[in-house]
Structure formats: structure tokens, C-alpha cells
Amino acid sequence: GNSVTQMEGPVTLSEEAFLTINCTYTATGYPSLFWYVQYPGEGLQLLLKATKADDKGSNKGFEATYRKETTSFHLEKGSVQVSDSAVYFCALPTGRRALTFGSGTRLQVQP
Amino acid sequence: DTAVSQTPKYLVTQMGNDKSIKCEQNLGHDTMYWYKQDSKKFLKIMFSYNNKELIINETVPNRFSPKSPDKAHLNLHINSLELGDSAVYFCASSQGQDSGYGYTFGSGTRLTVV
């Protein structure tokens, strides 16, 4: 079935550093791909998505490009802020009409 | 207006008790879900309902029973609680059965069994 693999965290960066969180997927066909963010003590929020190959999803300075050649959907941001500290999840639909999530990557941004 | 609301936010209870968690969404979505998040942040689907019909029923103990009185509500009842049930439980909803739309999540219910 469909699955995603994320890089393990935590990722610790200084403010204004460049961020990359790797996500690779295994899927039948070309399902939509998602990044969700979970701030401390909160539920998950949709950060961005891409619905087809070569699409770029973007939101709040974050970007991810749906690359079928490398089966990847890496999350990037050019300059992180302390407020970006959270857990980030890559996700895609399973064949059973539910989202399956990666294991999550914790980002810690230091001032 | 809260889109997906769960109650209670925190629940501390003793082993062997029975408890319920309630979820309501005001987005007009057709499909609702329960996920369990463990202490390592791993998320696992438990159940999903589409228009009050059970669609997904993952391998969870029979002590867990979902109930959807209408498409805006999905409750989770847990019998004979065990220590291993301690986790954060998230309700979510989506438009239609195609999860390509993504989900809207509630803020979670942190269940602690002592």
C-alpha cells in the first residue's frame, strides 16, 4: 500500500537558516501529497499540498515540489523563524480513502 | 467558530473505567475520522465514517467503539480502559471520501489512564 518515509529528527537550526525536511513516498499512481504541521499542544494543520506530479505547493514561506522521478516531496523554507518550531508530517492517501502519515520530524529553531 | 471540536481536551481516568470522547464538525464535511497519536508522535488511523456509514475499521481492540449519530458528529467510546490506551486521540473531517482534499483536525483529546 501507499506509504511515506520522513527523515528522523529533531532538526535544530538557528533563526534565518535554510530548512529541508526530506520525504519520500511509495504509491500506486500519483496521489495528492501533503505536509501537515503540529504546533505544541495543538492538532495538525494542513500546511501545503500538491495534487499532481511537478506541482509545487506553498504556504507561509514553505514549499514542496511533487517529484515523481525521485518519488519525493521534500519540505523547504529559505529562512526559518522561532515560531516555525513544530512537528512536521508528510502524508498521502492510502487505497482505503484515509491519509497515512510519516513518523513526523521535530523542528527546533533557536534564536 | 471552531471547525472541528473535540471534548474533553484532557481526560484522566483509572484502569477499567469506560469513557467517551465527542467530536463535532461544522464544515459540512461528509467523512470523519479518529486517529491515535502515541508518545512518539506516530499517527494511526482507527476509524472513519462517511455519512454515518463505517468505512474504515482498523485493527483496534473491540473495547473501542465509534458511533456517528449524524454526519456532523463522531464519538468514540472506550470500555475497560488499559494503561496502553494512554495517547492523544484526534478527530478529523474531510470533504467526500476522497482524502485528496486533505483533513481538518480537532485539537485532540489527551487520554491518561492511571
CSV table of C-alpha atoms in Angstrom, one decimal:
chain,number,residue,atom,x,y,z
A,1,GLY,CA,0.0,0.0,0.0
A,2,ASN,CA,0.9,3.7,-0.2
A,3,SER,CA,3.4,4.9,2.4
A,4,VAL,CA,5.8,7.8,3.2
A,5,THR,CA,9.1,7.9,4.9
A,6,GLN,CA,10.4,11.0,6.6
A,7,MET,CA,13.8,12.0,7.9
A,8,GLU,CA,14.2,11.5,11.6
A,9,GLY,CA,14.5,14.5,13.8
A,10,PRO,CA,15.0,16.5,15.7
A,11,VAL,CA,16.2,19.1,13.3
A,12,THR,CA,17.8,22.0,15.1
A,13,LEU,CA,18.5,25.2,13.3
A,14,SER,CA,19.3,28.8,14.1
A,15,GLU,CA,16.9,31.5,13.1
A,16,GLU,CA,17.1,32.5,9.4
A,17,ALA,CA,18.7,29.2,8.4
A,18,PHE,CA,17.6,27.2,5.4
A,19,LEU,CA,15.3,24.2,6.1
A,20,THR,CA,14.9,21.0,4.3
A,21,ILE,CA,12.9,18.1,5.6
A,22,ASN,CA,13.0,15.0,3.4
A,23,CYS,CA,10.0,12.9,2.5
A,24,THR,CA,9.9,10.1,0.0
A,25,TYR,CA,6.8,8.1,-0.9
A,26,THR,CA,5.7,4.8,-2.3
A,27,ALA,CA,2.4,4.9,-4.1
A,28,THR,CA,0.2,3.4,-6.8
A,29,GLY,CA,-0.4,6.1,-9.3
A,30,TYR,CA,0.0,9.7,-8.4
A,31,PRO,CA,-2.0,10.6,-5.4
A,32,SER,CA,-2.1,14.0,-3.8
A,33,LEU,CA,0.8,14.7,-1.3
A,34,PHE,CA,0.5,16.8,1.8
A,35,TRP,CA,2.6,18.4,4.5
A,36,TYR,CA,0.9,19.0,7.9
A,37,VAL,CA,2.3,20.9,10.9
A,38,GLN,CA,1.6,20.3,14.6
A,39,TYR,CA,2.4,23.1,17.0
A,40,PRO,CA,2.9,22.1,20.7
A,41,GLY,CA,-0.4,21.1,22.3
A,42,GLU,CA,-2.4,21.5,19.1
A,43,GLY,CA,-3.9,19.4,16.4
A,44,LEU,CA,-2.4,19.0,12.9
A,45,GLN,CA,-2.9,21.8,10.4
A,46,LEU,CA,-2.6,21.5,6.7
A,47,LEU,CA,0.5,23.4,5.6
A,48,LEU,CA,0.5,22.7,1.9
A,49,LYS,CA,-0.4,20.2,-0.7
A,50,ALA,CA,0.3,19.2,-4.3
A,51,THR,CA,-2.2,17.3,-6.4
A,52,LYS,CA,-0.1,16.1,-9.3
A,53,ALA,CA,3.4,15.4,-10.5
A,54,ASP,CA,5.6,18.6,-10.8
A,55,ASP,CA,3.1,20.7,-8.8
A,56,LYS,CA,4.6,22.9,-6.2
A,57,GLY,CA,2.7,23.5,-3.0
A,58,SER,CA,3.5,26.6,-1.0
A,59,ASN,CA,2.3,28.4,2.1
A,60,LYS,CA,3.8,30.7,4.8
A,61,GLY,CA,7.2,30.6,3.0
A,62,PHE,CA,7.3,26.8,2.9
A,63,GLU,CA,7.5,25.0,-0.4
A,64,ALA,CA,7.4,21.4,-1.6
A,65,THR,CA,7.6,20.0,-5.1
A,66,TYR,CA,6.0,16.7,-6.2
A,67,ARG,CA,8.8,14.9,-8.0
A,68,LYS,CA,7.8,11.6,-9.5
A,69,GLU,CA,11.3,10.8,-10.8
A,70,THR,CA,12.6,10.7,-7.3
A,71,THR,CA,9.3,9.9,-5.5
A,72,SER,CA,10.0,12.8,-3.2
A,73,PHE,CA,8.1,15.7,-1.7
A,74,HIS,CA,10.7,17.5,0.4
A,75,LEU,CA,9.7,20.5,2.5
A,76,GLU,CA,11.8,23.6,2.3
A,77,LYS,CA,11.9,27.1,3.7
A,78,GLY,CA,14.5,29.7,2.9
A,79,SER,CA,14.6,31.4,6.4
A,80,VAL,CA,13.1,29.8,9.4
A,81,GLN,CA,11.8,31.6,12.5
A,82,VAL,CA,11.5,30.5,16.1
A,83,SER,CA,7.7,30.4,15.5
A,84,ASP,CA,8.3,27.6,13.0
A,85,SER,CA,9.3,25.2,15.8
A,86,ALA,CA,6.8,22.3,15.5
A,87,VAL,CA,6.5,18.8,14.3
A,88,TYR,CA,6.1,18.3,10.5
A,89,PHE,CA,4.3,15.4,8.9
A,90,CYS,CA,4.3,14.2,5.3
A,91,ALA,CA,1.2,12.4,4.2
A,92,LEU,CA,-0.6,10.8,1.3
A,93,PRO,CA,-3.9,8.9,0.8
A,94,THR,CA,-4.0,5.1,1.1
A,95,GLY,CA,-6.1,3.0,-1.1
A,96,ARG,CA,-8.7,2.9,1.6
A,97,ARG,CA,-9.5,6.6,1.4
A,98,ALA,CA,-7.6,7.7,4.5
A,99,LEU,CA,-4.4,9.6,4.9
A,100,THR,CA,-1.3,7.8,6.1
A,101,PHE,CA,1.3,9.9,7.8
A,102,GLY,CA,5.0,9.8,8.1
A,103,SER,CA,6.6,9.5,11.5
A,104,GLY,CA,6.9,13.2,11.9
A,105,THR,CA,10.0,15.4,12.1
A,106,ARG,CA,10.5,17.8,15.0
A,107,LEU,CA,12.0,21.2,14.1
A,108,GLN,CA,13.6,23.3,16.8
A,109,VAL,CA,14.6,26.8,15.8
A,110,GLN,CA,16.9,28.7,18.2
A,111,PRO,CA,17.1,32.5,18.3
B,1,ASP,CA,-16.1,29.3,15.1
B,2,THR,CA,-14.2,26.1,15.7
B,3,ALA,CA,-14.4,23.9,12.7
B,4,VAL,CA,-13.7,20.5,14.4
B,5,SER,CA,-14.2,20.5,18.1
B,6,GLN,CA,-13.4,17.6,20.5
B,7,THR,CA,-14.4,17.2,24.1
B,8,PRO,CA,-12.9,16.8,26.6
B,9,LYS,CA,-9.4,18.2,25.9
B,10,TYR,CA,-7.9,16.3,28.8
B,11,LEU,CA,-9.1,13.0,30.3
B,12,VAL,CA,-7.5,11.3,33.3
B,13,THR,CA,-9.1,8.1,34.4
B,14,GLN,CA,-8.4,4.8,36.2
B,15,MET,CA,-7.8,1.4,34.5
B,16,GLY,CA,-11.0,-0.5,33.9
B,17,ASN,CA,-13.2,2.6,33.5
B,18,ASP,CA,-15.4,3.4,30.5
B,19,LYS,CA,-15.1,6.8,28.8
B,20,SER,CA,-16.3,8.6,25.8
B,21,ILE,CA,-14.8,11.3,23.6
B,22,LYS,CA,-17.0,13.5,21.5
B,23,CYS,CA,-16.3,15.2,18.1
B,24,GLU,CA,-18.3,17.7,16.1
B,25,GLN,CA,-17.6,19.4,12.8
B,26,ASN,CA,-19.4,22.4,11.4
B,27,LEU,CA,-17.7,22.3,8.0
B,28,GLY,CA,-20.4,20.3,6.2
B,29,HIS,CA,-17.9,17.5,5.5
B,30,ASP,CA,-19.1,14.0,4.7
B,31,THR,CA,-16.3,12.0,6.2
B,32,MET,CA,-15.0,11.9,9.8
B,33,TYR,CA,-12.0,10.0,11.3
B,34,TRP,CA,-10.4,9.0,14.5
B,35,TYR,CA,-6.6,8.8,14.8
B,36,LYS,CA,-4.5,7.8,17.7
B,37,GLN,CA,-1.2,9.6,18.3
B,38,ASP,CA,1.3,7.8,20.6
B,39,SER,CA,4.0,9.3,22.7
B,40,LYS,CA,6.5,9.3,19.7
B,41,LYS,CA,4.0,11.4,17.6
B,42,PHE,CA,3.1,8.4,15.4
B,43,LEU,CA,-0.4,8.7,13.9
B,44,LYS,CA,-2.5,5.7,13.3
B,45,ILE,CA,-6.0,5.6,11.7
B,46,MET,CA,-8.6,3.9,13.8
B,47,PHE,CA,-12.0,4.5,12.2
B,48,SER,CA,-13.6,6.5,9.5
B,49,TYR,CA,-17.3,7.2,8.8
B,50,ASN,CA,-18.9,8.6,5.6
B,51,ASN,CA,-22.4,9.9,6.1
B,52,LYS,CA,-22.9,7.8,9.2
B,53,GLU,CA,-21.6,4.6,7.5
B,54,LEU,CA,-18.5,2.9,8.8
B,55,ILE,CA,-15.8,2.9,6.1
B,56,ILE,CA,-12.6,2.1,7.9
B,57,ASN,CA,-12.3,-0.1,10.9
B,58,GLU,CA,-8.6,-0.8,11.6
B,59,THR,CA,-7.3,-3.5,13.8
B,60,VAL,CA,-8.2,-1.9,17.2
B,61,PRO,CA,-9.4,-3.8,20.3
B,62,ASN,CA,-13.2,-4.3,20.5
B,63,ARG,CA,-13.2,-2.1,23.5
B,64,PHE,CA,-13.1,0.8,21.1
B,65,SER,CA,-16.5,1.6,19.6
B,66,PRO,CA,-17.2,4.6,17.3
B,67,LYS,CA,-20.7,6.0,16.9
B,68,SER,CA,-21.9,8.5,14.4
B,69,PRO,CA,-25.4,9.8,15.1
B,70,ASP,CA,-25.3,12.1,12.1
B,71,LYS,CA,-22.6,13.2,9.6
B,72,ALA,CA,-21.5,16.2,11.8
B,73,HIS,CA,-20.7,14.0,14.9
B,74,LEU,CA,-18.4,11.1,15.5
B,75,ASN,CA,-18.0,9.9,19.1
B,76,LEU,CA,-15.5,7.3,20.4
B,77,HIS,CA,-16.4,5.1,23.4
B,78,ILE,CA,-13.7,3.1,25.1
B,79,ASN,CA,-14.6,0.3,27.5
B,80,SER,CA,-12.3,-1.2,30.2
B,81,LEU,CA,-9.5,1.3,29.8
B,82,GLU,CA,-6.0,0.0,29.9
B,83,LEU,CA,-2.7,1.7,30.5
B,84,GLY,CA,-1.7,1.3,26.9
B,85,ASP,CA,-4.7,3.3,25.8
B,86,SER,CA,-3.0,6.5,27.0
B,87,ALA,CA,-2.4,8.7,24.0
B,88,VAL,CA,-3.7,11.7,22.2
B,89,TYR,CA,-6.8,11.0,20.1
B,90,PHE,CA,-7.6,13.2,17.1
B,91,CYS,CA,-10.8,13.6,15.3
B,92,ALA,CA,-10.6,14.9,11.7
B,93,SER,CA,-13.0,15.5,8.8
B,94,SER,CA,-12.8,15.8,5.0
B,95,GLN,CA,-15.0,16.6,2.1
B,96,GLY,CA,-16.2,13.4,0.5
B,97,GLN,CA,-14.5,10.1,0.6
B,98,ASP,CA,-11.5,11.2,-1.5
B,99,SER,CA,-8.9,12.1,1.1
B,100,GLY,CA,-7.1,14.0,-1.7
B,101,TYR,CA,-8.8,17.1,-0.3
B,102,GLY,CA,-6.9,16.8,3.0
B,103,TYR,CA,-8.3,16.8,6.5
B,104,THR,CA,-9.3,19.4,9.1
B,105,PHE,CA,-8.2,18.2,12.6
B,106,GLY,CA,-9.6,18.8,16.0
B,107,SER,CA,-7.2,19.9,18.7
B,108,GLY,CA,-7.0,16.5,20.3
B,109,THR,CA,-8.0,14.7,23.5
B,110,ARG,CA,-5.1,13.7,25.7
B,111,LEU,CA,-6.2,10.5,27.5
B,112,THR,CA,-4.2,9.4,30.5
B,113,VAL,CA,-5.0,6.0,32.1
B,114,VAL,CA,-3.6,5.5,35.6
